[in-house]
PDB file of N, CA and C in Angstrom:
ATOM      1  N   UNK A   8      44.914 -27.803 200.102  1.00 54.00           N
ATOM      2  CA  UNK A   8      44.664 -27.282 198.782  1.00 54.00           C
ATOM      3  C   UNK A   8      44.566 -28.453 197.816  1.00 54.00           C
ATOM      4  N   UNK A   9      43.603 -28.388 196.923  1.00 64.00           N
ATOM      5  CA  UNK A   9      43.396 -29.443 195.940  1.00 64.00           C
ATOM      6  C   UNK A   9      44.431 -29.344 194.836  1.00 64.00           C
ATOM      7  N   UNK A  10      44.810 -30.503 194.329  1.00 93.00           N
ATOM      8  CA  UNK A  10      45.713 -30.497 193.183  1.00 93.00           C
ATOM      9  C   UNK A  10      44.891 -30.292 191.914  1.00 93.00           C
ATOM     10  N   UNK A  11      45.565 -29.881 190.868  1.00 95.00           N
ATOM     11  CA  UNK A  11      44.886 -29.602 189.607  1.00 95.00           C
ATOM     12  C   UNK A  11      44.579 -30.896 188.865  1.00 95.00           C
ATOM     13  N   UNK A  12      43.464 -30.881 188.169  1.00 95.00           N
ATOM     14  CA  UNK A  12      43.054 -31.998 187.323  1.00 95.00           C
ATOM     15  C   UNK A  12      43.063 -31.488 185.892  1.00 95.00           C
ATOM     16  N   UNK A  13      43.777 -32.194 185.035  1.00 96.00           N
ATOM     17  CA  UNK A  13      43.935 -31.764 183.644  1.00 96.00           C
ATOM     18  C   UNK A  13      42.943 -32.510 182.759  1.00 96.00           C
ATOM     19  N   UNK A  14      42.288 -31.772 181.882  1.00 94.00           N
ATOM     20  CA  UNK A  14      41.378 -32.335 180.886  1.00 94.00           C
ATOM     21  C   UNK A  14      41.842 -31.860 179.509  1.00 94.00           C
ATOM     22  N   UNK A  15      41.736 -32.733 178.524  1.00 92.00           N
ATOM     23  CA  UNK A  15      42.154 -32.405 177.161  1.00 92.00           C
ATOM     24  C   UNK A  15      40.939 -32.199 176.277  1.00 92.00           C
ATOM     25  N   UNK A  16      41.114 -31.335 175.281  1.00 91.00           N
ATOM     26  CA  UNK A  16      40.030 -31.041 174.340  1.00 91.00           C
ATOM     27  C   UNK A  16      40.649 -30.564 173.033  1.00 91.00           C
ATOM     28  N   UNK A  17      39.915 -30.708 171.952  1.00 91.00           N
ATOM     29  CA  UNK A  17      40.339 -30.231 170.644  1.00 91.00           C
ATOM     30  C   UNK A  17      39.646 -28.891 170.393  1.00 91.00           C
ATOM     31  N   UNK A  18      40.426 -27.813 170.305  1.00 88.00           N
ATOM     32  CA  UNK A  18      39.888 -26.468 170.064  1.00 88.00           C
ATOM     33  C   UNK A  18      40.451 -25.946 168.759  1.00 88.00           C
ATOM     34  N   UNK A  19      39.581 -25.599 167.848  1.00 84.00           N
ATOM     35  CA  UNK A  19      39.993 -25.063 166.548  1.00 84.00           C
ATOM     36  C   UNK A  19      41.017 -25.970 165.871  1.00 84.00           C
ATOM     37  N   UNK A  20      40.810 -27.266 165.992  1.00 90.00           N
ATOM     38  CA  UNK A  20      41.687 -28.223 165.339  1.00 90.00           C
ATOM     39  C   UNK A  20      42.991 -28.497 166.055  1.00 90.00           C
ATOM     40  N   UNK A  21      43.183 -27.927 167.243  1.00 91.00           N
ATOM     41  CA  UNK A  21      44.422 -28.105 167.998  1.00 91.00           C
ATOM     42  C   UNK A  21      44.110 -28.725 169.360  1.00 91.00           C
ATOM     43  N   UNK A  22      44.869 -29.749 169.705  1.00 94.00           N
ATOM     44  CA  UNK A  22      44.702 -30.360 171.025  1.00 94.00           C
ATOM     45  C   UNK A  22      45.260 -29.420 172.082  1.00 94.00           C
ATOM     46  N   UNK A  23      44.502 -29.245 173.136  1.00 93.00           N
ATOM     47  CA  UNK A  23      44.951 -28.422 174.261  1.00 93.00           C
ATOM     48  C   UNK A  23      44.448 -29.066 175.544  1.00 93.00           C
ATOM     49  N   UNK A  24      44.963 -28.628 176.639  1.00 94.00           N
ATOM     50  CA  UNK A  24      44.486 -29.141 177.915  1.00 94.00           C
ATOM     51  C   UNK A  24      44.253 -27.979 178.869  1.00 94.00           C
ATOM     52  N   UNK A  25      43.370 -28.221 179.811  1.00 96.00           N
ATOM     53  CA  UNK A  25      43.023 -27.228 180.822  1.00 96.00           C
ATOM     54  C   UNK A  25      43.200 -27.892 182.181  1.00 96.00           C
ATOM     55  N   UNK A  26      43.938 -27.256 183.053  1.00 96.00           N
ATOM     56  CA  UNK A  26      44.157 -27.774 184.394  1.00 96.00           C
ATOM     57  C   UNK A  26      43.427 -26.881 185.398  1.00 96.00           C
ATOM     58  N   UNK A  27      42.485 -27.478 186.121  1.00 97.00           N
ATOM     59  CA  UNK A  27      41.688 -26.760 187.117  1.00 97.00           C
ATOM     60  C   UNK A  27      41.561 -27.598 188.373  1.00 97.00           C
ATOM     61  N   UNK A  28      41.224 -26.939 189.448  1.00 96.00           N
ATOM     62  CA  UNK A  28      40.933 -27.626 190.692  1.00 96.00           C
ATOM     63  C   UNK A  28      39.655 -28.457 190.493  1.00 96.00           C
ATOM     64  N   UNK A  29      39.559 -29.604 191.174  1.00 96.00           N
ATOM     65  CA  UNK A  29      38.380 -30.472 191.016  1.00 96.00           C
ATOM     66  C   UNK A  29      37.063 -29.759 191.301  1.00 96.00           C
ATOM     67  N   UNK A  30      37.083 -28.817 192.231  1.00 96.00           N
ATOM     68  CA  UNK A  30      35.853 -28.091 192.569  1.00 96.00           C
ATOM     69  C   UNK A  30      35.326 -27.302 191.370  1.00 96.00           C
ATOM     70  N   UNK A  31      36.232 -26.727 190.584  1.00 97.00           N
ATOM     71  CA  UNK A  31      35.801 -25.999 189.387  1.00 97.00           C
ATOM     72  C   UNK A  31      35.251 -26.967 188.342  1.00 97.00           C
ATOM     73  N   UNK A  32      35.889 -28.137 188.184  1.00 97.00           N
ATOM     74  CA  UNK A  32      35.370 -29.127 187.234  1.00 97.00           C
ATOM     75  C   UNK A  32      33.966 -29.561 187.637  1.00 97.00           C
ATOM     76  N   UNK A  33      33.706 -29.679 188.930  1.00 97.00           N
ATOM     77  CA  UNK A  33      32.379 -30.073 189.391  1.00 97.00           C
ATOM     78  C   UNK A  33      31.330 -29.055 188.945  1.00 97.00           C
ATOM     79  N   UNK A  34      31.642 -27.773 189.130  1.00 97.00           N
ATOM     80  CA  UNK A  34      30.700 -26.728 188.712  1.00 97.00           C
ATOM     81  C   UNK A  34      30.553 -26.728 187.193  1.00 97.00           C
ATOM     82  N   UNK A  35      31.665 -26.809 186.473  1.00 98.00           N
ATOM     83  CA  UNK A  35      31.608 -26.799 185.007  1.00 98.00           C
ATOM     84  C   UNK A  35      30.835 -28.007 184.471  1.00 98.00           C
ATOM     85  N   UNK A  36      31.038 -29.173 185.078  1.00 97.00           N
ATOM     86  CA  UNK A  36      30.276 -30.354 184.651  1.00 97.00           C
ATOM     87  C   UNK A  36      28.785 -30.144 184.869  1.00 97.00           C
ATOM     88  N   UNK A  37      28.423 -29.474 185.957  1.00 97.00           N
ATOM     89  CA  UNK A  37      27.017 -29.158 186.204  1.00 97.00           C
ATOM     90  C   UNK A  37      26.464 -28.185 185.186  1.00 97.00           C
ATOM     91  N   UNK A  38      27.268 -27.206 184.799  1.00 98.00           N
ATOM     92  CA  UNK A  38      26.843 -26.258 183.757  1.00 98.00           C
ATOM     93  C   UNK A  38      26.604 -27.016 182.458  1.00 98.00           C
ATOM     94  N   UNK A  39      27.567 -27.848 182.084  1.00 97.00           N
ATOM     95  CA  UNK A  39      27.425 -28.623 180.850  1.00 97.00           C
ATOM     96  C   UNK A  39      26.187 -29.496 180.873  1.00 97.00           C
ATOM     97  N   UNK A  40      25.953 -30.157 181.999  1.00 97.00           N
ATOM     98  CA  UNK A  40      24.774 -31.010 182.122  1.00 97.00           C
ATOM     99  C   UNK A  40      23.494 -30.186 181.977  1.00 97.00           C
ATOM    100  N   UNK A  41      23.463 -29.029 182.626  1.00 96.00           N
ATOM    101  CA  UNK A  41      22.282 -28.169 182.551  1.00 96.00           C
ATOM    102  C   UNK A  41      22.018 -27.630 181.160  1.00 96.00           C
ATOM    103  N   UNK A  42      23.080 -27.472 180.379  1.00 97.00           N
ATOM    104  CA  UNK A  42      22.949 -26.954 179.015  1.00 97.00           C
ATOM    105  C   UNK A  42      22.965 -28.073 177.974  1.00 97.00           C
ATOM    106  N   UNK A  43      22.970 -29.313 178.428  1.00 97.00           N
ATOM    107  CA  UNK A  43      23.025 -30.489 177.551  1.00 97.00           C
ATOM    108  C   UNK A  43      24.242 -30.455 176.632  1.00 97.00           C
ATOM    109  N   UNK A  44      25.398 -30.102 177.224  1.00 96.00           N
ATOM    110  CA  UNK A  44      26.656 -30.059 176.483  1.00 96.00           C
ATOM    111  C   UNK A  44      27.628 -31.058 177.090  1.00 96.00           C
ATOM    112  N   UNK A  45      28.391 -31.726 176.236  1.00 94.00           N
ATOM    113  CA  UNK A  45      29.481 -32.540 176.744  1.00 94.00           C
ATOM    114  C   UNK A  45      30.540 -31.605 177.296  1.00 94.00           C
ATOM    115  N   UNK A  46      31.505 -32.160 178.028  1.00 93.00           N
ATOM    116  CA  UNK A  46      32.594 -31.328 178.546  1.00 93.00           C
ATOM    117  C   UNK A  46      33.333 -30.663 177.386  1.00 93.00           C
ATOM    118  N   UNK A  47      33.583 -31.402 176.309  1.00 92.00           N
ATOM    119  CA  UNK A  47      34.271 -30.831 175.150  1.00 92.00           C
ATOM    120  C   UNK A  47      33.458 -29.698 174.531  1.00 92.00           C
ATOM    121  N   UNK A  48      32.161 -29.900 174.382  1.00 93.00           N
ATOM    122  CA  UNK A  48      31.305 -28.851 173.816  1.00 93.00           C
ATOM    123  C   UNK A  48      31.292 -27.618 174.704  1.00 93.00           C
ATOM    124  N   UNK A  49      31.257 -27.831 176.008  1.00 96.00           N
ATOM    125  CA  UNK A  49      31.281 -26.700 176.940  1.00 96.00           C
ATOM    126  C   UNK A  49      32.594 -25.935 176.815  1.00 96.00           C
ATOM    127  N   UNK A  50      33.716 -26.642 176.782  1.00 95.00           N
ATOM    128  CA  UNK A  50      35.011 -25.974 176.665  1.00 95.00           C
ATOM    129  C   UNK A  50      35.142 -25.226 175.345  1.00 95.00           C
ATOM    130  N   UNK A  51      34.582 -25.770 174.280  1.00 93.00           N
ATOM    131  CA  UNK A  51      34.591 -25.072 172.989  1.00 93.00           C
ATOM    132  C   UNK A  51      33.791 -23.779 173.092  1.00 93.00           C
ATOM    133  N   UNK A  52      32.651 -23.838 173.773  1.00 96.00           N
ATOM    134  CA  UNK A  52      31.828 -22.634 173.940  1.00 96.00           C
ATOM    135  C   UNK A  52      32.527 -21.616 174.840  1.00 96.00           C
ATOM    136  N   UNK A  53      33.167 -22.085 175.906  1.00 96.00           N
ATOM    137  CA  UNK A  53      33.920 -21.175 176.781  1.00 96.00           C
ATOM    138  C   UNK A  53      35.050 -20.524 175.993  1.00 96.00           C
ATOM    139  N   UNK A  54      35.710 -21.288 175.147  1.00 94.00           N
ATOM    140  CA  UNK A  54      36.793 -20.760 174.324  1.00 94.00           C
ATOM    141  C   UNK A  54      36.295 -19.609 173.449  1.00 94.00           C
ATOM    142  N   UNK A  55      35.125 -19.753 172.869  1.00 94.00           N
ATOM    143  CA  UNK A  55      34.556 -18.700 172.027  1.00 94.00           C
ATOM    144  C   UNK A  55      34.121 -17.492 172.856  1.00 94.00           C
ATOM    145  N   UNK A  56      33.716 -17.721 174.088  1.00 96.00           N
ATOM    146  CA  UNK A  56      33.176 -16.685 174.983  1.00 96.00           C
ATOM    147  C   UNK A  56      34.264 -15.882 175.685  1.00 96.00           C
ATOM    148  N   UNK A  57      35.442 -16.444 175.839  1.00 95.00           N
ATOM    149  CA  UNK A  57      36.454 -15.911 176.755  1.00 95.00           C
ATOM    150  C   UNK A  57      37.142 -14.629 176.327  1.00 95.00           C
ATOM    151  N   UNK A  58      37.084 -14.267 175.067  1.00 93.00           N
ATOM    152  CA  UNK A  58      37.811 -13.081 174.612  1.00 93.00           C
ATOM    153  C   UNK A  58      39.306 -13.330 174.711  1.00 93.00           C
ATOM    154  N   UNK A  59      40.050 -12.405 175.319  1.00 95.00           N
ATOM    155  CA  UNK A  59      41.500 -12.521 175.425  1.00 95.00           C
ATOM    156  C   UNK A  59      41.960 -13.167 176.729  1.00 95.00           C
ATOM    157  N   UNK A  60      41.013 -13.547 177.554  1.00 96.00           N
ATOM    158  CA  UNK A  60      41.329 -14.169 178.846  1.00 96.00           C
ATOM    159  C   UNK A  60      41.856 -15.592 178.619  1.00 96.00           C
ATOM    160  N   UNK A  61      42.846 -16.021 179.367  1.00 96.00           N
ATOM    161  CA  UNK A  61      43.309 -17.413 179.254  1.00 96.00           C
ATOM    162  C   UNK A  61      42.161 -18.397 179.512  1.00 96.00           C
ATOM    163  N   UNK A  62      42.198 -19.532 178.843  1.00 96.00           N
ATOM    164  CA  UNK A  62      41.098 -20.488 178.930  1.00 96.00           C
ATOM    165  C   UNK A  62      40.847 -20.959 180.365  1.00 96.00           C
ATOM    166  N   UNK A  63      41.879 -21.303 181.093  1.00 97.00           N
ATOM    167  CA  UNK A  63      41.682 -21.763 182.477  1.00 97.00           C
ATOM    168  C   UNK A  63      41.045 -20.661 183.327  1.00 97.00           C
ATOM    169  N   UNK A  64      41.470 -19.434 183.129  1.00 97.00           N
ATOM    170  CA  UNK A  64      40.876 -18.312 183.869  1.00 97.00           C
ATOM    171  C   UNK A  64      39.409 -18.142 183.496  1.00 97.00           C
ATOM    172  N   UNK A  65      39.108 -18.251 182.212  1.00 98.00           N
ATOM    173  CA  UNK A  65      37.721 -18.123 181.758  1.00 98.00           C
ATOM    174  C   UNK A  65      36.853 -19.218 182.376  1.00 98.00           C
ATOM    175  N   UNK A  66      37.379 -20.419 182.489  1.00 98.00           N
ATOM    176  CA  UNK A  66      36.638 -21.516 183.120  1.00 98.00           C
ATOM    177  C   UNK A  66      36.335 -21.190 184.576  1.00 98.00           C
ATOM    178  N   UNK A  67      37.328 -20.680 185.278  1.00 98.00           N
ATOM    179  CA  UNK A  67      37.125 -20.336 186.692  1.00 98.00           C
ATOM    180  C   UNK A  67      36.124 -19.191 186.844  1.00 98.00           C
ATOM    181  N   UNK A  68      36.244 -18.170 186.002  1.00 98.00           N
ATOM    182  CA  UNK A  68      35.322 -17.032 186.065  1.00 98.00           C
ATOM    183  C   UNK A  68      33.898 -17.499 185.791  1.00 98.00           C
ATOM    184  N   UNK A  69      33.723 -18.321 184.764  1.00 98.00           N
ATOM    185  CA  UNK A  69      32.384 -18.826 184.461  1.00 98.00           C
ATOM    186  C   UNK A  69      31.829 -19.613 185.643  1.00 98.00           C
ATOM    187  N   UNK A  70      32.645 -20.488 186.222  1.00 98.00           N
ATOM    188  CA  UNK A  70      32.183 -21.283 187.365  1.00 98.00           C
ATOM    189  C   UNK A  70      31.751 -20.382 188.520  1.00 98.00           C
ATOM    190  N   UNK A  71      32.534 -19.345 188.802  1.00 97.00           N
ATOM    191  CA  UNK A  71      32.188 -18.417 189.880  1.00 97.00           C
ATOM    192  C   UNK A  71      30.918 -17.638 189.560  1.00 97.00           C
ATOM    193  N   UNK A  72      30.798 -17.157 188.319  1.00 97.00           N
ATOM    194  CA  UNK A  72      29.582 -16.436 187.928  1.00 97.00           C
ATOM    195  C   UNK A  72      28.362 -17.330 188.079  1.00 97.00           C
ATOM    196  N   UNK A  73      28.481 -18.547 187.574  1.00 97.00           N
ATOM    197  CA  UNK A  73      27.355 -19.485 187.603  1.00 97.00           C
ATOM    198  C   UNK A  73      26.958 -19.799 189.039  1.00 97.00           C
ATOM    199  N   UNK A  74      27.956 -20.088 189.873  1.00 96.00           N
ATOM    200  CA  UNK A  74      27.683 -20.402 191.275  1.00 96.00           C
ATOM    201  C   UNK A  74      27.052 -19.213 191.999  1.00 96.00           C
ATOM    202  N   UNK A  75      27.379 -17.997 191.542  1.00 97.00           N
ATOM    203  CA  UNK A  75      26.812 -16.786 192.130  1.00 97.00           C
ATOM    204  C   UNK A  75      25.444 -16.426 191.584  1.00 97.00           C
ATOM    205  N   UNK A  76      24.920 -17.237 190.669  1.00 97.00           N
ATOM    206  CA  UNK A  76      23.577 -17.004 190.146  1.00 97.00           C
ATOM    207  C   UNK A  76      23.520 -16.334 188.789  1.00 97.00           C
ATOM    208  N   UNK A  77      24.666 -15.940 188.234  1.00 97.00           N
ATOM    209  CA  UNK A  77      24.689 -15.315 186.905  1.00 97.00           C
ATOM    210  C   UNK A  77      24.765 -16.425 185.862  1.00 97.00           C
ATOM    211  N   UNK A  78      23.645 -16.710 185.227  1.00 97.00           N
ATOM    212  CA  UNK A  78      23.566 -17.768 184.229  1.00 97.00           C
ATOM    213  C   UNK A  78      23.481 -17.203 182.818  1.00 97.00           C
ATOM    214  N   UNK A  79      23.959 -15.975 182.624  1.00 96.00           N
ATOM    215  CA  UNK A  79      23.890 -15.341 181.307  1.00 96.00           C
ATOM    216  C   UNK A  79      24.688 -16.109 180.253  1.00 96.00           C
ATOM    217  N   UNK A  80      25.670 -16.906 180.659  1.00 96.00           N
ATOM    218  CA  UNK A  80      26.431 -17.714 179.714  1.00 96.00           C
ATOM    219  C   UNK A  80      25.511 -18.656 178.927  1.00 96.00           C
ATOM    220  N   UNK A  81      24.417 -19.051 179.537  1.00 95.00           N
ATOM    221  CA  UNK A  81      23.461 -19.948 178.857  1.00 95.00           C
ATOM    222  C   UNK A  81      22.904 -19.313 177.601  1.00 95.00           C
ATOM    223  N   UNK A  82      22.898 -17.995 177.551  1.00 94.00           N
ATOM    224  CA  UNK A  82      22.378 -17.264 176.392  1.00 94.00           C
ATOM    225  C   UNK A  82      23.425 -17.072 175.309  1.00 94.00           C
ATOM    226  N   UNK A  83      24.691 -17.326 175.630  1.00 94.00           N
ATOM    227  CA  UNK A  83      25.781 -17.086 174.682  1.00 94.00           C
ATOM    228  C   UNK A  83      25.733 -18.105 173.556  1.00 94.00           C
ATOM    229  N   UNK A  84      25.763 -17.601 172.351  1.00 88.00           N
ATOM    230  CA  UNK A  84      25.811 -18.437 171.146  1.00 88.00           C
ATOM    231  C   UNK A  84      27.065 -18.085 170.376  1.00 88.00           C
ATOM    232  N   UNK A  85      27.989 -19.036 170.279  1.00 84.00           N
ATOM    233  CA  UNK A  85      29.215 -18.754 169.510  1.00 84.00           C
ATOM    234  C   UNK A  85      28.881 -18.469 168.058  1.00 84.00           C
ATOM    235  N   UNK A  86      29.613 -17.542 167.458  1.00 80.00           N
ATOM    236  CA  UNK A  86      29.399 -17.257 166.039  1.00 80.00           C
ATOM    237  C   UNK A  86      29.998 -18.391 165.229  1.00 80.00           C
ATOM    238  N   UNK A  87      29.366 -18.674 164.127  1.00 62.00           N
ATOM    239  CA  UNK A  87      29.801 -19.801 163.276  1.00 62.00           C
ATOM    240  C   UNK A  87      31.049 -19.496 162.514  1.00 62.00           C
TER     241      UNK A  87
END
């Protein structure tokens, strides 16, 4: 089993971190690259998209959806 890799980001003016398995970071980095988003920008967008789901869970769900061919997240535009 892979150990978790922690990444930090500033969300809504507050520093937070997300710990995920490296395999999920690989998929998320690919999503960010495909959408021309930095990792921080991607995490900010996931934060806006996630609803009440914990951020780490939302990251995993997005990675699984994306890997399964559901790229609807690309259409998501966070409200200003």
